Amino acid sequence: MELAGTVAVITGGGGGIGAALGKRFAAEGAKAVVLVDVDGAAAVRAAAAIGPLARGVECDAAGSAAMAGLIDGVERREGPIDLFCANAGIARALDVTSDDAAWDEMWRVNVMSTVIATRHLLPRWLERGSGYLMVTASAAGLLTTLGDAGYSATKHAAVGLAEWIAITYGDRGIKVSCLCPQGVRTNMVFGPGTDGTIGAEQVRRLGVMEPDEVAAVVVAALREERFLILPHPDVARYFRAKAEDHDRWLSAMRRFQRQLQTPQ
Ligand SMILES: NC(=O)c1ccc[n+]([C@@H]2O[C@H](COP(=O)([O-])OP(=O)(O)OC[C@H]3O[C@@H](n4cnc5c(N)ncnc54)[C@H](O)[C@@H]3O)[C@@H](O)[C@H]2O)c1
């Protein structure tokens, strides 16, 4: 896929990786970039920083009716959506003891938002015989995140969902990529309340990339129409090691967790 001339929609576009994707897509010649975020002011600010081809919209990516309206509005205003980045996500340091409401929110944002967007896009894309979905999952969807059962479980589900869509609709012109970064310098890892959490400490120790660097890797991978996008090359190595010997990988993760829990 070449980004020049495309209409791209990015959820979670008010900051972090989503805003960086929008900026980079515009630099690559996108015709229009729509940044969608529950934080409407952040989406509008991020769009203004890109320029007139970008628009910021307040919308809950996990709301089916709202997203149906958003997709319809973009297609009427900006034109047919070529690329949809299901990038909105949350991390909440959930344990299995966390309550159902906290787990429900996690599933809604990290998994159902992709189901919902794809549900509303598919009829249009199948009719045109083309459409590109990029799901921002995480290295946690291939490996794990220490200290956040909800993030680990839902990001595994996000990877599985992206694979399923790629297999089921790939022969009908629907292309899918799945972005699985490790640590990226955004509010999720460096924002308020993240200091001292083991999940944030894990990714900070393993190496942090800038959102703009991730966006550059994404553009190169979209050009190749590659499914799995791994901005941190180590993730491929860890994933192979896990597949080769699951029990050894679990012991190594327990050892890493003990190290992070030991005061420095
Ligand atoms: N930062 C990292 O280290 C890292 C690593 C791997 C994957 N990710 C994933 O990257 C994606 C982007 O996260 P980020 O790191 O840029 O964090 P971020 O917190 O800076 O950005 C996430 C954005 O999503 C928005 N959002 C949250 N819920 C929403 C909803 N229901 N509808 C619309 N927007 C919503 C937030 O307001 C925020 O602007 C997430 O899916 C995250 O899980 C991040």
mmCIF file of C-alpha atoms and ligand atoms in Angstrom:
data_model
loop_
_atom_site.group_PDB
_atom_site.id
_atom_site.type_symbol
_atom_site.label_atom_id
_atom_site.label_comp_id
_atom_site.label_asym_id
_atom_site.label_seq_id
_atom_site.Cartn_x
_atom_site.Cartn_y
_atom_site.Cartn_z
ATOM 1 C CA MET A 1 0.000 0.000 0.000
ATOM 2 C CA GLU A 2 1.210 3.477 -0.860
ATOM 3 C CA LEU A 3 -0.129 6.204 1.425
ATOM 4 C CA ALA A 4 -0.159 8.916 -1.230
ATOM 5 C CA GLY A 5 -3.753 9.880 -2.007
ATOM 6 C CA THR A 6 -5.312 7.702 0.701
ATOM 7 C CA VAL A 7 -8.011 8.486 3.241
ATOM 8 C CA ALA A 8 -6.855 7.200 6.637
ATOM 9 C CA VAL A 9 -8.757 7.003 9.928
ATOM 10 C CA ILE A 10 -6.818 6.477 13.174
ATOM 11 C CA THR A 11 -8.488 5.772 16.525
ATOM 12 C CA GLY A 12 -6.615 6.861 19.628
ATOM 13 C CA GLY A 13 -5.253 9.595 17.365
ATOM 14 C CA GLY A 14 -5.202 12.315 20.015
ATOM 15 C CA GLY A 15 -1.682 11.498 21.144
ATOM 16 C CA GLY A 16 1.114 8.947 21.278
ATOM 17 C CA ILE A 17 1.435 6.423 18.473
ATOM 18 C CA GLY A 18 -1.872 7.423 16.805
ATOM 19 C CA ALA A 19 -0.924 11.086 16.458
ATOM 20 C CA ALA A 20 2.537 10.107 15.146
ATOM 21 C CA LEU A 21 0.921 7.821 12.542
ATOM 22 C CA GLY A 22 -1.309 10.687 11.413
ATOM 23 C CA LYS A 23 1.627 13.066 11.056
ATOM 24 C CA ARG A 24 3.654 10.514 9.108
ATOM 25 C CA PHE A 25 0.750 9.504 6.812
ATOM 26 C CA ALA A 26 0.268 13.204 5.961
ATOM 27 C CA ALA A 27 3.995 13.537 5.184
ATOM 28 C CA GLU A 28 3.671 10.516 2.871
ATOM 29 C CA GLY A 29 0.984 12.351 0.871
ATOM 30 C CA ALA A 30 -2.270 11.040 2.357
ATOM 31 C CA LYS A 31 -5.305 12.872 0.975
ATOM 32 C CA ALA A 32 -7.021 13.046 4.373
ATOM 33 C CA VAL A 33 -6.265 11.894 7.908
ATOM 34 C CA VAL A 34 -9.048 11.638 10.504
ATOM 35 C CA LEU A 35 -7.890 11.377 14.121
ATOM 36 C CA VAL A 36 -10.531 9.870 16.401
ATOM 37 C CA ASP A 37 -10.260 9.969 20.186
ATOM 38 C CA VAL A 38 -12.461 9.945 23.301
ATOM 39 C CA ASP A 39 -10.434 13.002 24.220
ATOM 40 C CA GLY A 40 -11.886 15.285 21.542
ATOM 41 C CA ALA A 41 -9.709 18.282 22.439
ATOM 42 C CA ALA A 42 -6.557 16.149 22.052
ATOM 43 C CA ALA A 43 -7.767 14.875 18.664
ATOM 44 C CA VAL A 44 -8.450 18.426 17.449
ATOM 45 C CA ARG A 45 -5.023 19.604 18.698
ATOM 46 C CA ALA A 46 -3.220 16.696 17.014
ATOM 47 C CA ALA A 47 -5.070 17.361 13.745
ATOM 48 C CA ALA A 48 -4.257 21.091 13.887
ATOM 49 C CA ALA A 49 -0.566 20.216 14.282
ATOM 50 C CA ILE A 50 -0.744 18.250 11.018
ATOM 51 C CA GLY A 51 -2.583 20.875 8.977
ATOM 52 C CA PRO A 52 -5.708 21.293 6.865
ATOM 53 C CA LEU A 53 -5.825 17.755 5.488
ATOM 54 C CA ALA A 54 -6.326 16.403 9.019
ATOM 55 C CA ARG A 55 -9.489 16.465 11.122
ATOM 56 C CA GLY A 56 -9.860 15.602 14.800
ATOM 57 C CA VAL A 57 -13.112 14.014 15.978
ATOM 58 C CA GLU A 58 -14.348 13.078 19.438
ATOM 59 C CA CYS A 59 -15.724 9.534 19.392
ATOM 60 C CA ASP A 60 -15.593 6.395 21.547
ATOM 61 C CA ALA A 61 -13.989 3.741 19.326
ATOM 62 C CA ALA A 62 -15.812 1.070 21.345
ATOM 63 C CA GLY A 63 -19.284 2.530 20.683
ATOM 64 C CA SER A 64 -20.985 0.752 17.778
ATOM 65 C CA ALA A 65 -23.558 3.433 16.856
ATOM 66 C CA ALA A 66 -21.046 6.247 17.244
ATOM 67 C CA MET A 67 -18.480 4.473 15.059
ATOM 68 C CA ALA A 68 -21.079 3.654 12.402
ATOM 69 C CA GLY A 69 -21.870 7.389 12.264
ATOM 70 C CA LEU A 70 -18.203 8.331 12.202
ATOM 71 C CA ILE A 71 -17.374 5.982 9.323
ATOM 72 C CA ASP A 72 -20.397 7.177 7.370
ATOM 73 C CA GLY A 73 -19.444 10.827 7.994
ATOM 74 C CA VAL A 74 -15.829 10.333 6.867
ATOM 75 C CA GLU A 75 -16.900 8.555 3.670
ATOM 76 C CA ARG A 76 -19.263 11.422 2.817
ATOM 77 C CA ARG A 77 -16.845 14.206 3.750
ATOM 78 C CA GLU A 78 -13.309 12.946 3.063
ATOM 79 C CA GLY A 79 -14.124 10.034 0.707
ATOM 80 C CA PRO A 80 -13.878 6.232 0.809
ATOM 81 C CA ILE A 81 -11.717 5.032 3.715
ATOM 82 C CA ASP A 82 -8.640 3.232 2.359
ATOM 83 C CA LEU A 83 -6.867 2.601 5.658
ATOM 84 C CA PHE A 84 -8.370 2.213 9.135
ATOM 85 C CA CYS A 85 -5.974 2.050 12.088
ATOM 86 C CA ALA A 86 -7.674 0.453 15.105
ATOM 87 C CA ASN A 87 -5.128 1.946 17.465
ATOM 88 C CA ALA A 88 -7.096 3.078 20.543
ATOM 89 C CA GLY A 89 -6.040 1.131 23.609
ATOM 90 C CA ILE A 90 -5.858 1.262 27.377
ATOM 91 C CA ALA A 91 -3.722 -0.315 30.114
ATOM 92 C CA ARG A 92 -5.120 -0.536 33.645
ATOM 93 C CA ALA A 93 -2.806 -2.868 35.636
ATOM 94 C CA LEU A 94 -5.623 -5.409 36.122
ATOM 95 C CA ASP A 95 -5.291 -8.580 38.146
ATOM 96 C CA VAL A 96 -7.735 -11.488 38.005
ATOM 97 C CA THR A 97 -9.106 -10.044 41.256
ATOM 98 C CA SER A 98 -10.104 -6.782 39.496
ATOM 99 C CA ASP A 99 -13.855 -6.415 39.104
ATOM 100 C CA ASP A 100 -15.948 -7.217 36.042
ATOM 101 C CA ALA A 101 -16.483 -3.551 35.163
ATOM 102 C CA ALA A 102 -12.724 -3.008 34.851
ATOM 103 C CA TRP A 103 -12.353 -6.153 32.704
ATOM 104 C CA ASP A 104 -15.333 -5.157 30.535
ATOM 105 C CA GLU A 105 -13.786 -1.764 29.808
ATOM 106 C CA MET A 106 -10.540 -3.461 28.779
ATOM 107 C CA TRP A 107 -12.306 -5.856 26.376
ATOM 108 C CA ARG A 108 -14.432 -3.057 24.959
ATOM 109 C CA VAL A 109 -11.533 -0.754 24.121
ATOM 110 C CA ASN A 110 -8.749 -3.233 23.304
ATOM 111 C CA VAL A 111 -10.796 -5.828 21.385
ATOM 112 C CA MET A 112 -14.400 -4.824 20.663
ATOM 113 C CA SER A 113 -13.363 -1.509 19.099
ATOM 114 C CA THR A 114 -11.675 -3.483 16.301
ATOM 115 C CA VAL A 115 -14.687 -5.804 15.925
ATOM 116 C CA ILE A 116 -16.972 -2.757 15.697
ATOM 117 C CA ALA A 117 -14.876 -0.829 13.163
ATOM 118 C CA THR A 118 -14.446 -3.895 10.974
ATOM 119 C CA ARG A 119 -18.175 -4.690 11.178
ATOM 120 C CA HIS A 120 -19.052 -1.260 9.765
ATOM 121 C CA LEU A 121 -16.216 -1.101 7.224
ATOM 122 C CA LEU A 122 -16.507 -4.598 5.762
ATOM 123 C CA PRO A 123 -19.676 -4.141 3.658
ATOM 124 C CA ARG A 124 -18.118 -1.076 1.997
ATOM 125 C CA TRP A 125 -14.697 -2.695 1.545
ATOM 126 C CA LEU A 126 -16.096 -5.979 0.190
ATOM 127 C CA GLU A 127 -18.206 -4.077 -2.319
ATOM 128 C CA ARG A 128 -15.117 -2.151 -3.499
ATOM 129 C CA GLY A 129 -12.891 -5.240 -3.308
ATOM 130 C CA SER A 130 -10.289 -3.408 -1.209
ATOM 131 C CA GLY A 131 -9.624 -2.017 2.248
ATOM 132 C CA TYR A 132 -6.728 -2.002 4.701
ATOM 133 C CA LEU A 133 -7.067 -2.571 8.443
ATOM 134 C CA MET A 134 -4.149 -2.018 10.787
ATOM 135 C CA VAL A 135 -4.667 -3.207 14.360
ATOM 136 C CA THR A 136 -2.360 -1.842 17.053
ATOM 137 C CA ALA A 137 -1.971 -4.810 19.386
ATOM 138 C CA SER A 138 1.296 -5.005 21.339
ATOM 139 C CA ALA A 139 4.294 -7.218 22.008
ATOM 140 C CA ALA A 140 2.136 -8.146 25.032
ATOM 141 C CA GLY A 141 -0.179 -9.890 22.545
ATOM 142 C CA LEU A 142 2.651 -12.225 21.520
ATOM 143 C CA LEU A 143 4.481 -12.389 24.869
ATOM 144 C CA THR A 144 3.005 -10.808 28.017
ATOM 145 C CA THR A 145 2.919 -7.675 30.168
ATOM 146 C CA LEU A 146 3.964 -8.111 33.775
ATOM 147 C CA GLY A 147 1.427 -6.765 36.253
ATOM 148 C CA ASP A 148 -1.491 -6.428 33.833
ATOM 149 C CA ALA A 149 -3.583 -9.540 33.196
ATOM 150 C CA GLY A 150 -6.199 -7.475 31.351
ATOM 151 C CA TYR A 151 -3.718 -5.948 28.922
ATOM 152 C CA SER A 152 -2.001 -9.293 28.239
ATOM 153 C CA ALA A 153 -5.275 -11.154 27.643
ATOM 154 C CA THR A 154 -6.916 -8.508 25.465
ATOM 155 C CA LYS A 155 -3.800 -7.867 23.385
ATOM 156 C CA HIS A 156 -3.507 -11.624 22.690
ATOM 157 C CA ALA A 157 -7.147 -11.424 21.600
ATOM 158 C CA ALA A 158 -6.340 -8.428 19.382
ATOM 159 C CA VAL A 159 -3.610 -10.409 17.596
ATOM 160 C CA GLY A 160 -5.931 -13.411 17.201
ATOM 161 C CA LEU A 161 -8.713 -11.218 15.838
ATOM 162 C CA ALA A 162 -6.397 -9.539 13.308
ATOM 163 C CA GLU A 163 -5.151 -12.964 12.141
ATOM 164 C CA TRP A 164 -8.733 -14.214 11.771
ATOM 165 C CA ILE A 165 -9.813 -11.215 9.686
ATOM 166 C CA ALA A 166 -6.701 -11.586 7.483
ATOM 167 C CA ILE A 167 -7.445 -15.270 6.854
ATOM 168 C CA THR A 168 -11.211 -14.933 6.415
ATOM 169 C CA TYR A 169 -11.331 -11.877 4.156
ATOM 170 C CA GLY A 170 -7.822 -11.816 2.619
ATOM 171 C CA ASP A 171 -8.969 -13.496 -0.608
ATOM 172 C CA ARG A 172 -11.642 -10.796 -1.034
ATOM 173 C CA GLY A 173 -9.236 -7.849 -1.096
ATOM 174 C CA ILE A 174 -9.090 -7.032 2.627
ATOM 175 C CA LYS A 175 -5.548 -6.482 3.858
ATOM 176 C CA VAL A 176 -4.559 -6.588 7.517
ATOM 177 C CA SER A 177 -1.460 -5.634 9.485
ATOM 178 C CA CYS A 178 -0.911 -6.052 13.210
ATOM 179 C CA LEU A 179 1.424 -3.645 14.979
ATOM 180 C CA CYS A 180 3.139 -5.156 18.037
ATOM 181 C CA PRO A 181 5.531 -2.662 19.600
ATOM 182 C CA GLN A 182 7.241 -3.138 22.946
ATOM 183 C CA GLY A 183 8.004 0.146 24.769
ATOM 184 C CA VAL A 184 7.034 3.454 23.138
ATOM 185 C CA ARG A 185 7.425 6.873 24.747
ATOM 186 C CA THR A 186 3.748 7.797 25.202
ATOM 187 C CA ASN A 187 1.376 8.525 28.084
ATOM 188 C CA MET A 188 0.615 4.829 28.381
ATOM 189 C CA VAL A 189 4.127 4.142 29.656
ATOM 190 C CA PHE A 190 5.331 7.574 30.808
ATOM 191 C CA GLY A 191 2.086 9.384 31.674
ATOM 192 C CA PRO A 192 0.672 10.156 35.111
ATOM 193 C CA GLY A 193 0.444 7.150 37.438
ATOM 194 C CA THR A 194 2.854 4.926 35.489
ATOM 195 C CA ASP A 195 5.932 5.393 37.715
ATOM 196 C CA GLY A 196 6.573 2.311 39.819
ATOM 197 C CA THR A 197 4.158 0.043 37.922
ATOM 198 C CA ILE A 198 5.868 -3.167 36.938
ATOM 199 C CA GLY A 199 4.435 -3.148 33.399
ATOM 200 C CA ALA A 200 5.821 0.316 32.665
ATOM 201 C CA GLU A 201 9.136 -0.642 34.290
ATOM 202 C CA GLN A 202 9.282 -3.798 32.117
ATOM 203 C CA VAL A 203 9.002 -1.927 28.828
ATOM 204 C CA ARG A 204 11.247 0.931 29.959
ATOM 205 C CA ARG A 205 14.005 -1.620 30.761
ATOM 206 C CA LEU A 206 13.569 -3.423 27.442
ATOM 207 C CA GLY A 207 14.129 -0.319 25.326
ATOM 208 C CA VAL A 208 11.853 2.551 24.443
ATOM 209 C CA MET A 209 11.208 3.858 20.933
ATOM 210 C CA GLU A 210 9.803 7.264 19.998
ATOM 211 C CA PRO A 211 6.296 7.337 18.423
ATOM 212 C CA ASP A 212 7.765 8.892 15.241
ATOM 213 C CA GLU A 213 10.184 5.967 14.902
ATOM 214 C CA VAL A 214 7.289 3.510 15.211
ATOM 215 C CA ALA A 215 5.347 5.459 12.557
ATOM 216 C CA ALA A 216 8.294 5.181 10.142
ATOM 217 C CA VAL A 217 8.438 1.398 10.646
ATOM 218 C CA VAL A 218 4.660 1.191 10.082
ATOM 219 C CA VAL A 219 4.854 3.056 6.753
ATOM 220 C CA ALA A 220 7.607 0.711 5.510
ATOM 221 C CA ALA A 221 5.634 -2.372 6.607
ATOM 222 C CA LEU A 222 2.378 -1.118 5.025
ATOM 223 C CA ARG A 223 4.294 -0.570 1.785
ATOM 224 C CA GLU A 224 5.271 -4.273 1.902
ATOM 225 C CA GLU A 225 1.755 -5.209 3.120
ATOM 226 C CA ARG A 226 3.387 -7.232 5.904
ATOM 227 C CA PHE A 227 1.029 -8.687 8.531
ATOM 228 C CA LEU A 228 3.217 -8.589 11.631
ATOM 229 C CA ILE A 229 4.884 -5.230 12.326
ATOM 230 C CA LEU A 230 7.591 -5.491 14.981
ATOM 231 C CA PRO A 231 9.330 -2.143 15.520
ATOM 232 C CA HIS A 232 11.515 -3.737 18.254
ATOM 233 C CA PRO A 233 13.470 -6.554 16.542
ATOM 234 C CA ASP A 234 14.017 -8.345 19.903
ATOM 235 C CA VAL A 235 10.305 -9.181 20.021
ATOM 236 C CA ALA A 236 10.690 -11.622 17.096
ATOM 237 C CA ARG A 237 13.528 -13.339 18.983
ATOM 238 C CA TYR A 238 11.533 -13.588 22.251
ATOM 239 C CA PHE A 239 8.490 -14.864 20.337
ATOM 240 C CA ARG A 240 10.563 -17.600 18.677
ATOM 241 C CA ALA A 241 12.084 -18.580 22.034
ATOM 242 C CA LYS A 242 8.599 -18.794 23.571
ATOM 243 C CA ALA A 243 7.341 -21.011 20.722
ATOM 244 C CA GLU A 244 10.386 -23.299 21.022
ATOM 245 C CA ASP A 245 10.082 -23.896 24.786
ATOM 246 C CA HIS A 246 7.063 -22.436 26.559
ATOM 247 C CA ASP A 247 8.084 -23.614 30.046
ATOM 248 C CA ARG A 248 11.571 -22.150 29.741
ATOM 249 C CA TRP A 249 10.008 -18.858 28.615
ATOM 250 C CA LEU A 250 7.628 -18.852 31.627
ATOM 251 C CA SER A 251 10.592 -19.409 34.016
ATOM 252 C CA ALA A 252 12.523 -16.586 32.354
ATOM 253 C CA MET A 253 9.516 -14.256 32.742
ATOM 254 C CA ARG A 254 9.144 -15.190 36.430
ATOM 255 C CA ARG A 255 12.871 -14.463 36.915
ATOM 256 C CA PHE A 256 12.509 -11.076 35.160
ATOM 257 C CA GLN A 257 9.487 -10.262 37.351
ATOM 258 C CA ARG A 258 11.472 -11.069 40.519
ATOM 259 C CA GLN A 259 14.292 -8.786 39.340
ATOM 260 C CA LEU A 260 11.864 -5.910 38.743
ATOM 261 C CA GLN A 261 10.233 -6.448 42.150
ATOM 262 C CA THR A 262 13.595 -6.333 43.963
ATOM 263 C CA PRO A 263 14.315 -2.772 45.120
ATOM 264 C CA GLN A 264 17.369 -1.322 43.311
HETATM 265 N N1 LIG B 1 3.241 2.909 24.485
HETATM 266 C C1 LIG B 1 3.601 1.645 24.415
HETATM 267 O O1 LIG B 1 4.650 1.245 24.958
HETATM 268 C C2 LIG B 1 2.771 0.652 23.634
HETATM 269 C C3 LIG B 1 3.330 -0.598 23.361
HETATM 270 C C4 LIG B 1 2.576 -1.517 22.651
HETATM 271 C C5 LIG B 1 1.315 -1.208 22.199
HETATM 272 N N2 LIG B 1 0.783 0.015 22.487
HETATM 273 C C6 LIG B 1 -0.564 0.289 21.996
HETATM 274 O O2 LIG B 1 -0.529 1.431 21.160
HETATM 275 C C7 LIG B 1 -1.823 2.014 21.103
HETATM 276 C C8 LIG B 1 -1.706 3.517 21.299
HETATM 277 O O3 LIG B 1 -1.263 3.750 22.635
HETATM 278 P P1 LIG B 1 -0.194 4.871 23.008
HETATM 279 O O4 LIG B 1 1.009 4.186 23.511
HETATM 280 O O5 LIG B 1 -0.071 5.848 21.900
HETATM 281 O O6 LIG B 1 -0.897 5.481 24.303
HETATM 282 P P2 LIG B 1 -1.659 6.866 24.545
HETATM 283 O O7 LIG B 1 -2.307 6.681 25.858
HETATM 284 O O8 LIG B 1 -0.734 7.995 24.305
HETATM 285 O O9 LIG B 1 -2.751 6.890 23.380
HETATM 286 C C9 LIG B 1 -3.945 6.167 23.415
HETATM 287 C C10 LIG B 1 -5.060 7.085 22.955
HETATM 288 O O10 LIG B 1 -6.253 6.304 22.863
HETATM 289 C C11 LIG B 1 -7.313 7.123 23.329
HETATM 290 N N3 LIG B 1 -8.434 6.256 23.709
HETATM 291 C C12 LIG B 1 -8.578 5.494 24.819
HETATM 292 N N4 LIG B 1 -9.765 4.880 24.816
HETATM 293 C C13 LIG B 1 -10.392 5.257 23.671
HETATM 294 C C14 LIG B 1 -11.651 4.957 23.095
HETATM 295 N N5 LIG B 1 -12.528 4.157 23.715
HETATM 296 N N6 LIG B 1 -11.972 5.531 21.911
HETATM 297 C C15 LIG B 1 -11.116 6.368 21.284
HETATM 298 N N7 LIG B 1 -9.923 6.691 21.784
HETATM 299 C C16 LIG B 1 -9.557 6.135 22.961
HETATM 300 C C17 LIG B 1 -6.713 7.897 24.483
HETATM 301 O O11 LIG B 1 -7.486 9.048 24.806
HETATM 302 C C18 LIG B 1 -5.329 8.225 23.937
HETATM 303 O O12 LIG B 1 -5.306 9.467 23.247
HETATM 304 C C19 LIG B 1 -2.654 1.301 22.178
HETATM 305 O O13 LIG B 1 -3.484 0.334 21.580
HETATM 306 C C20 LIG B 1 -1.599 0.637 23.036
HETATM 307 O O14 LIG B 1 -2.095 -0.490 23.718
HETATM 308 C C21 LIG B 1 1.491 0.959 23.183
#
